[in-house]
CSV table of C-alpha atoms in Angstrom, one decimal:
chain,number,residue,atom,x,y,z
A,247,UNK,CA,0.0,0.0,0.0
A,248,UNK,CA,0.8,3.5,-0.6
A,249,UNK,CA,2.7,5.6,2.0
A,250,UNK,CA,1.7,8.8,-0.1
A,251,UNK,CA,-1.5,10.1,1.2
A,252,UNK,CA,-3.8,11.3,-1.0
A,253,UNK,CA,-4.3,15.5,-0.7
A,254,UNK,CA,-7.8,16.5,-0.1
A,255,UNK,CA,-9.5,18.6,-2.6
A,256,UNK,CA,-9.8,22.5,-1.7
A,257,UNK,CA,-13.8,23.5,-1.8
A,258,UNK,CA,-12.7,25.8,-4.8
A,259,UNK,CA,-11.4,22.7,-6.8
A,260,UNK,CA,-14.6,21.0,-6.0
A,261,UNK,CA,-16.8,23.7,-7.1
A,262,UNK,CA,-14.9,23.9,-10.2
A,263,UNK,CA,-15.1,20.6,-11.2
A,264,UNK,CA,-18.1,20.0,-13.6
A,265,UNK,CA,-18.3,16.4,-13.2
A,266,UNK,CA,-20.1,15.3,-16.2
A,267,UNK,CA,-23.2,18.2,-15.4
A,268,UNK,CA,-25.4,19.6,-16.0
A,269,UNK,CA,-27.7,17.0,-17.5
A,270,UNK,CA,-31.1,16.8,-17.8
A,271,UNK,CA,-32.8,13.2,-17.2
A,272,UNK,CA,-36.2,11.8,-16.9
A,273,UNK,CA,-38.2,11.7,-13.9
A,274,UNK,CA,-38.7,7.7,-12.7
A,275,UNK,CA,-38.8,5.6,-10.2
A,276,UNK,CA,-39.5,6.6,-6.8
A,277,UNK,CA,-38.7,10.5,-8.0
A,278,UNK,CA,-41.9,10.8,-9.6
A,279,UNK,CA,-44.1,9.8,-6.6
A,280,UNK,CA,-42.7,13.1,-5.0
A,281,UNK,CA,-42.0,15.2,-8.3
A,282,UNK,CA,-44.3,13.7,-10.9
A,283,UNK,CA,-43.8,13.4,-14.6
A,284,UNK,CA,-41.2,15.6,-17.0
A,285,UNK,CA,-37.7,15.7,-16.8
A,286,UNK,CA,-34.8,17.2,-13.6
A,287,UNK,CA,-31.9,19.2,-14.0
A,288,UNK,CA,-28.6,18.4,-12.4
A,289,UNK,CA,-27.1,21.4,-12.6
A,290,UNK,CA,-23.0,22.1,-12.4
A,291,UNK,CA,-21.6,23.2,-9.0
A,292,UNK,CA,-20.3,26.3,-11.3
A,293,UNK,CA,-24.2,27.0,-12.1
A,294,UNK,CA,-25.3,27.0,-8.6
A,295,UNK,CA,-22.4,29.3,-7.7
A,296,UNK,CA,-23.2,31.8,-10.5
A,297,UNK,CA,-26.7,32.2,-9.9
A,298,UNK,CA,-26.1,32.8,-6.0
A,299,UNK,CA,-23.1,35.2,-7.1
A,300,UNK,CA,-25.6,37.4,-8.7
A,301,UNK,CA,-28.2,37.9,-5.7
A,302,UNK,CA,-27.4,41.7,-5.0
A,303,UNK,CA,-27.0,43.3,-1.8
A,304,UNK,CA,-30.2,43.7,0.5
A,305,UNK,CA,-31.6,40.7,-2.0
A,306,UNK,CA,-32.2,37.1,-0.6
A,307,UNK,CA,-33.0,34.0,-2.9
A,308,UNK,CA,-34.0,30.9,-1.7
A,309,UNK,CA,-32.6,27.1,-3.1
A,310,UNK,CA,-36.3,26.6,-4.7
A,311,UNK,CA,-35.9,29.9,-6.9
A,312,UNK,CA,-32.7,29.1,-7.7
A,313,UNK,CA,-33.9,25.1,-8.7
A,314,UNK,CA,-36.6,27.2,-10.9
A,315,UNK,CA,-34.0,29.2,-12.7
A,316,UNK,CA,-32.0,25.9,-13.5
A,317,UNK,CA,-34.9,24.3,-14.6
A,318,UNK,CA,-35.8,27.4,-17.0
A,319,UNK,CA,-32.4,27.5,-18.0
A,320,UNK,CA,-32.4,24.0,-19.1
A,321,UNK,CA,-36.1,23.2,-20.4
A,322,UNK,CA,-36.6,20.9,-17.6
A,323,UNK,CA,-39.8,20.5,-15.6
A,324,UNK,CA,-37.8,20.8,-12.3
A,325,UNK,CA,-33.9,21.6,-10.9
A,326,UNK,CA,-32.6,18.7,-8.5
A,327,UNK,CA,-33.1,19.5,-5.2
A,328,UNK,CA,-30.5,17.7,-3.6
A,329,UNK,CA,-27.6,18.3,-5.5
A,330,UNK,CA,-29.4,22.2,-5.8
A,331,UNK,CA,-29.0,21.8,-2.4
A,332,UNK,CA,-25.5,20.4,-2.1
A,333,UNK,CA,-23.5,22.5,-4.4
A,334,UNK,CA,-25.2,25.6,-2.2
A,335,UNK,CA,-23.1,24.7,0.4
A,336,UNK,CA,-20.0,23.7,-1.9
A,337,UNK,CA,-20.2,27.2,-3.0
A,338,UNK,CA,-20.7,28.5,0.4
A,339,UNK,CA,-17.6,26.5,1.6
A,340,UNK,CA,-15.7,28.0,-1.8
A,341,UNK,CA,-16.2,31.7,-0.9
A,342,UNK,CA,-15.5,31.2,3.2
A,343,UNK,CA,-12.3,29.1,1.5
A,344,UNK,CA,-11.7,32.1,-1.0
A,345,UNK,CA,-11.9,34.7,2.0
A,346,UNK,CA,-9.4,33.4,3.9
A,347,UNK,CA,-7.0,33.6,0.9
A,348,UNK,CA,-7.9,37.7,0.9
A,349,UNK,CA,-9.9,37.4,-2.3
A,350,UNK,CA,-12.6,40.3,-1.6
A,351,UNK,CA,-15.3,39.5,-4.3
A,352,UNK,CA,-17.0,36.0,-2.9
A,353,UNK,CA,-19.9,34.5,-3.5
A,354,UNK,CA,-22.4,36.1,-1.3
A,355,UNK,CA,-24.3,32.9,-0.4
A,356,UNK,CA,-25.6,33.9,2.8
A,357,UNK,CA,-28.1,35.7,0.9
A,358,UNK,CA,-29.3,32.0,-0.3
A,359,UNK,CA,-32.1,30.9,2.2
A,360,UNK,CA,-33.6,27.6,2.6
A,361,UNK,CA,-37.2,27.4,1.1
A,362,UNK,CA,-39.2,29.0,3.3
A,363,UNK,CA,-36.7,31.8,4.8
A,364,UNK,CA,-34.8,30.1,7.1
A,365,UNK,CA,-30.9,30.4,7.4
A,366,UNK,CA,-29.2,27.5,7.0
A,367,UNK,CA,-26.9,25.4,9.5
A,368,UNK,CA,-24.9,23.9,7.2
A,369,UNK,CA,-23.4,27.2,5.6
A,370,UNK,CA,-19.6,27.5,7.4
A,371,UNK,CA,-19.8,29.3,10.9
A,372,UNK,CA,-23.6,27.5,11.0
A,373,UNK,CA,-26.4,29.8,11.6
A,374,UNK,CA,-24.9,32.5,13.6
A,375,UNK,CA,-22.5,33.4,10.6
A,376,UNK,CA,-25.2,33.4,8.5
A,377,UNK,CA,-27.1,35.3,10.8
A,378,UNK,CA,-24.5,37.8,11.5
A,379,UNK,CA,-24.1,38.3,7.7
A,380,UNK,CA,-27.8,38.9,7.0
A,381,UNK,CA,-28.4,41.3,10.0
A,382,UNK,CA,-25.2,43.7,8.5
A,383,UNK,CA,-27.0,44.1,5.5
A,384,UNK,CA,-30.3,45.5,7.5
A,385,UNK,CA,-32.7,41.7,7.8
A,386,UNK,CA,-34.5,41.0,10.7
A,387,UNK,CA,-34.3,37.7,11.8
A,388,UNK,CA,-37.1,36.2,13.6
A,389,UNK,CA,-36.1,33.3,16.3
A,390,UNK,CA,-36.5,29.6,15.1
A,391,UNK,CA,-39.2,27.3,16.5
A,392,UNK,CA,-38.4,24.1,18.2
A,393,UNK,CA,-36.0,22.6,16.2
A,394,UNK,CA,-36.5,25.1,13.3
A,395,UNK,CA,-33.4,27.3,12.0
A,396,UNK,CA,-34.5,31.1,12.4
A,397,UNK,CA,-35.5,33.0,9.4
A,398,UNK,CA,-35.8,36.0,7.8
A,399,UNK,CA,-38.8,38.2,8.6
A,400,UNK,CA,-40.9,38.7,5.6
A,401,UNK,CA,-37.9,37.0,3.4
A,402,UNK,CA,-40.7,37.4,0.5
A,403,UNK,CA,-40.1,41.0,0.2
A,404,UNK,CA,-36.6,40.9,-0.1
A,405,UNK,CA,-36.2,37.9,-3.0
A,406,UNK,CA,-34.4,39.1,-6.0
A,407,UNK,CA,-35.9,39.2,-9.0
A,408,UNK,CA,-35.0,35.9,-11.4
């Protein structure tokens, strides 16, 4: 066996690789009891990234708005919401990773909520970060319920226009 260990992939080069996507496949199987008929989007991390990039200060967007612009993008009936989901946080990771290298224009994704408003723990620094962010840029943010992540007060006035 190998005494050269293999070195772990930065977020940036992770976010940069397209593996393959986007692609656009038919709904089957167990998806379409949830999603019904038409086709999904995978999108690219890079996709993802670049539609969260452009959510302007003050603005918010949520992953389900940004699944709709994929899904327009790409003539598909829906965007995937778990890799939607997961390259969200690969780009969050990318800019936090990006920051600490000095680099001053990063992805703003603390501006991308989940669904229904609320911040989301998984973003680096979890919730408070995210939080922190969100308040600088004038947000209220309303406390979470039980297990709940808070949200952003009336996050439906602030979603930027797609």
């Amino acid at each position: 066996m190998s005494t050269k260990s293999k070195r772990r992939r930065s977020w940036q080069e992770k976010l940069a690789d397209d593996q393959g996507l986007p692609k656009v496949e038919k709904i089957t199987g167990k998806m379409s009891k949830r999603w019904g008929t038409g086709t999904v989007v995978i999108p690219a991390p890079r996709e993802v990234d670049e539609i969260m990039r452009k959510v302007p200060k003050g603005k918010l967007t949520t992953i389900n708005q940004i699944r709709t612009i994929l899904a327009k993008k790409h003539g598909a009936t829906i965007g995937c919401p778990i890799t939607t989901g997961i390259f969200a946080w690969v780009a969050a990771h990318a800019a936090e990773e990006a920051a600490a290298e000095g680099k001053k224009r990063i992805t703003p994704y603390w501006r991308t909520l989940k669904s229904t408003g609320e911040l989301n723990e998984k973003y680096p620094g979890g919730v408070e970060a995210q939080l922190a962010h969100l308040r600088k840029e004038g947000h209220t943010i309303e406390p979470g319920k039980g297990k709940k992540p808070p949200r952003v007060k009336d996050f439906e006035k602030y979603l930027a226009r797609s």
